PDB file of C-alpha atoms in Angstrom:
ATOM      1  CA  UNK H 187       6.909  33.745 -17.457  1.00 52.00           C
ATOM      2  CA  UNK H 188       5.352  34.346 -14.063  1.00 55.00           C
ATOM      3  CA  UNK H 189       7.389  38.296 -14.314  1.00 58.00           C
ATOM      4  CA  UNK H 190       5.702  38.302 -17.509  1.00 60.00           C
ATOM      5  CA  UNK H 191       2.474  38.079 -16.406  1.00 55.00           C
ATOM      6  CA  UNK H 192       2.160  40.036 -13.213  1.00 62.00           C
ATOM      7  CA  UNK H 193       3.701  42.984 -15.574  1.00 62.00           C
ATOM      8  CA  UNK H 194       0.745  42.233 -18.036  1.00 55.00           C
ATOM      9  CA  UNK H 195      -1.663  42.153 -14.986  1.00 59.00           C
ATOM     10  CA  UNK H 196       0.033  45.755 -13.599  1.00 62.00           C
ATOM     11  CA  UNK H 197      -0.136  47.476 -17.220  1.00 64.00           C
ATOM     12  CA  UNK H 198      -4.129  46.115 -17.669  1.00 59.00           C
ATOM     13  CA  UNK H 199      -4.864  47.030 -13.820  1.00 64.00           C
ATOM     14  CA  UNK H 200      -3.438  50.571 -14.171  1.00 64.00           C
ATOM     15  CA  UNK H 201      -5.249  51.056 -17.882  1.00 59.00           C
ATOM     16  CA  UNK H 202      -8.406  50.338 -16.131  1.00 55.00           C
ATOM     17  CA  UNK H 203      -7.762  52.095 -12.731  1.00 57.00           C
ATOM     18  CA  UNK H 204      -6.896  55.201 -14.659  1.00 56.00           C
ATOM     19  CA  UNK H 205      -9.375  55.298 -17.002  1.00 49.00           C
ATOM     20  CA  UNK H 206     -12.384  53.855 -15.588  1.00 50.00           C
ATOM     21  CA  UNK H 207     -11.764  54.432 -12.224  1.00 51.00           C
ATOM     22  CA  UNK H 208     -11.804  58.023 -12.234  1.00 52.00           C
ATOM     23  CA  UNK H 209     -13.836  58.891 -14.914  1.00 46.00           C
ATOM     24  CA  UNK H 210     -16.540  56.907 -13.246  1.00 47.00           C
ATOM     25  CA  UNK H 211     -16.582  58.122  -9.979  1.00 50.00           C
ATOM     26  CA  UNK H 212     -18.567  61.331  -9.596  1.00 51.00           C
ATOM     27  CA  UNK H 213     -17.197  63.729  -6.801  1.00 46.00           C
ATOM     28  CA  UNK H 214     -21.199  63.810  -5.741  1.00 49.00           C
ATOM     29  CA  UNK H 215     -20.877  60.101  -5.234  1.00 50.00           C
ATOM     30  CA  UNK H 216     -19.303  60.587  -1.910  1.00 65.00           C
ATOM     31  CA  UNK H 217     -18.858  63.079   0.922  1.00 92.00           C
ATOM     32  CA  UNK H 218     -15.600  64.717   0.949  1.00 96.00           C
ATOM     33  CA  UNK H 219     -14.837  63.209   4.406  1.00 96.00           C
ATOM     34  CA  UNK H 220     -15.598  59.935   2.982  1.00 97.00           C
ATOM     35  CA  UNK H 221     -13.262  60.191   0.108  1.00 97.00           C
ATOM     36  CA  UNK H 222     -10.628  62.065   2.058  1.00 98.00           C
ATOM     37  CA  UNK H 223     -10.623  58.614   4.475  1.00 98.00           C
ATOM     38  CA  UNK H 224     -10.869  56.289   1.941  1.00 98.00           C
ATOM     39  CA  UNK H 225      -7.790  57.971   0.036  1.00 98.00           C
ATOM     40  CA  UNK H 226      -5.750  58.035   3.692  1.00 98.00           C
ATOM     41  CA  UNK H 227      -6.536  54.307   3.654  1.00 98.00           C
ATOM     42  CA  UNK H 228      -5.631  53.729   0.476  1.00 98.00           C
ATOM     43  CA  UNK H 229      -2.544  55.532   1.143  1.00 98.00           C
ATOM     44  CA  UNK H 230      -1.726  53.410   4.255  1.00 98.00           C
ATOM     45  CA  UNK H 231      -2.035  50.354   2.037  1.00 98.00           C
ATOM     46  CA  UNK H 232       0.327  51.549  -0.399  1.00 97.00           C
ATOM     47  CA  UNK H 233       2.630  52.543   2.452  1.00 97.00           C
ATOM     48  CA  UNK H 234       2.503  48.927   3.790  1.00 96.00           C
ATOM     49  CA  UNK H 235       4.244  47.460   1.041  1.00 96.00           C
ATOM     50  CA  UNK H 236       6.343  50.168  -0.060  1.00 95.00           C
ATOM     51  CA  UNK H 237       4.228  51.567  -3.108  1.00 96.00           C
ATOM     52  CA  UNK H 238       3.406  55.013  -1.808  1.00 96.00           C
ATOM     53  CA  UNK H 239       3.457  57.387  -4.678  1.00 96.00           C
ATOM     54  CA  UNK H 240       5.483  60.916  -4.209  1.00 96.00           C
ATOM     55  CA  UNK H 241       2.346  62.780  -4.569  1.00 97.00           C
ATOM     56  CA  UNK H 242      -0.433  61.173  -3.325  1.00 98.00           C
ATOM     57  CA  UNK H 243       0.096  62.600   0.728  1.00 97.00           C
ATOM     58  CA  UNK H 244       0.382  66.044  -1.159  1.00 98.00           C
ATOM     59  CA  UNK H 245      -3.021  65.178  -2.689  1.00 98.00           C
ATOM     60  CA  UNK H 246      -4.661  64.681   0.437  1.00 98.00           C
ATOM     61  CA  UNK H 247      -3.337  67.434   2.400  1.00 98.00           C
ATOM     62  CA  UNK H 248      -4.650  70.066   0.109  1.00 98.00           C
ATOM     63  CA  UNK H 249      -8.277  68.040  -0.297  1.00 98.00           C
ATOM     64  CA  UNK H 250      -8.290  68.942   3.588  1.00 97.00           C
ATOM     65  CA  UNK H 251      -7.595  72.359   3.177  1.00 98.00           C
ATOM     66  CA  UNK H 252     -10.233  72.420  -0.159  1.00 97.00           C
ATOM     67  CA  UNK H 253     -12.233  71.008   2.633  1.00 96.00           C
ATOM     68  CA  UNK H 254     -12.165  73.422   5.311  1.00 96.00           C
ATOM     69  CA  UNK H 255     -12.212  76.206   2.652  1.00 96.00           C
ATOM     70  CA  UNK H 256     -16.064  74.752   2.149  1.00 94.00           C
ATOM     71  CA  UNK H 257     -14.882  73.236  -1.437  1.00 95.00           C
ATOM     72  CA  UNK H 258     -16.156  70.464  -1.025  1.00 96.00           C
ATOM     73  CA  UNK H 259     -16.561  68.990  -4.452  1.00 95.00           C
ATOM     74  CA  UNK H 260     -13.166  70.131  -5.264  1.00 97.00           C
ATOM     75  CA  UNK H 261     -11.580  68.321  -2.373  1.00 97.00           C
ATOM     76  CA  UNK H 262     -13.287  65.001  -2.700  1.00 97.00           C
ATOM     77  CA  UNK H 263     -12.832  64.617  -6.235  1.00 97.00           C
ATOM     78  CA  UNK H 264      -8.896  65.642  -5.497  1.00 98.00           C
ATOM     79  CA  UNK H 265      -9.045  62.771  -2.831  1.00 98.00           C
ATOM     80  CA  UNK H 266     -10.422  60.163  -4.780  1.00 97.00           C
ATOM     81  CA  UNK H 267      -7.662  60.809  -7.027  1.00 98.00           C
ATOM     82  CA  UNK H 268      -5.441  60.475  -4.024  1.00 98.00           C
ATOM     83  CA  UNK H 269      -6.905  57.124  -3.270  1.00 98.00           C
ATOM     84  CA  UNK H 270      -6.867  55.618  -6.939  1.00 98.00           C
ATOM     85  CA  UNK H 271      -3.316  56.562  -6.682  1.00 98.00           C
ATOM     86  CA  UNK H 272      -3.041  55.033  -3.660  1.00 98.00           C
ATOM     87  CA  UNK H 273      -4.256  52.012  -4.878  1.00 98.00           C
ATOM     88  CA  UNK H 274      -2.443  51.550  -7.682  1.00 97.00           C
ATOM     89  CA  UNK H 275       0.929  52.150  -6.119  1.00 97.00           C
ATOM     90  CA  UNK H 276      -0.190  49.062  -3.839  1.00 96.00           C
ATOM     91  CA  UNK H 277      -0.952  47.422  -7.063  1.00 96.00           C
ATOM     92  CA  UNK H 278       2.575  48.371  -8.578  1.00 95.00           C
ATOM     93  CA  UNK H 279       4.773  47.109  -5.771  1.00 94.00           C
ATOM     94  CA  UNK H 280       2.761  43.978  -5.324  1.00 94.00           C
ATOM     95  CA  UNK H 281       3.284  43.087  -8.854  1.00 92.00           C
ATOM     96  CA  UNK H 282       6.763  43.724  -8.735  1.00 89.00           C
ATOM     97  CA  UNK H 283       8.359  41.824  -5.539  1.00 80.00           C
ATOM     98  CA  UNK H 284       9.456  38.526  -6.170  1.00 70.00           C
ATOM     99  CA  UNK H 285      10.987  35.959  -3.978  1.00 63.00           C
ATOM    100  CA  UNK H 286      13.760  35.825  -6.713  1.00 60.00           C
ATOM    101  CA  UNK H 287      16.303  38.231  -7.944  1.00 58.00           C
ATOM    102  CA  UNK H 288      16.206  39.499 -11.655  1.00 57.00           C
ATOM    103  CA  UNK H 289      18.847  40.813 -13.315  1.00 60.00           C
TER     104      UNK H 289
END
């Protein structure tokens, strides 16, 4: 029951993240260097409990180099990606460690 749920939780938390998240979030909302840190923090997060995504460090490498190429909006809406995946791989392996094995 309690597997159950957090799964439910995960699948609601990732339709919203995904959706609303992004789509709301307007690349002028933030500075590129803001998003690009908030994505690396994100990122650590994830890292922390094992939930890194394959892509995400990709992500943020080329928002630097968008950012140093003086594309700005380009590179902070690519971070903010990188930090909503971030986010949601923390999300993902949270909801799926458990103190007890399932088989």
């Amino acid at each position: 029951m309690k597997h159950t749920f957090k799964s439910l939780l995960l699948g609601a938390s990732i339709a919203v993240f995904s959706t609303g998240y992004i789509a709301s979030v307007n690349a002028s909302d933030m500075s590129a260097e803001a998003s690009i840190a908030a994505a690396k923090a994100a990122q650590k997060q994830a890292q922390s409990v094992g939930g890194e995504w394959r892509d995400t460090g990709k992500m943020i490498k080329k928002a630097e180099k968008l950012l140093k190429e003086g594309k700005a909006k380009q590179a902070a809406k690519l971070a903010q990606e990188a930090e909503a995946q971030g986010m949601l791989g923390y999300m993902q392996a949270t909801s799926q460690t458990s103190d007890k094995l399932h088989i």
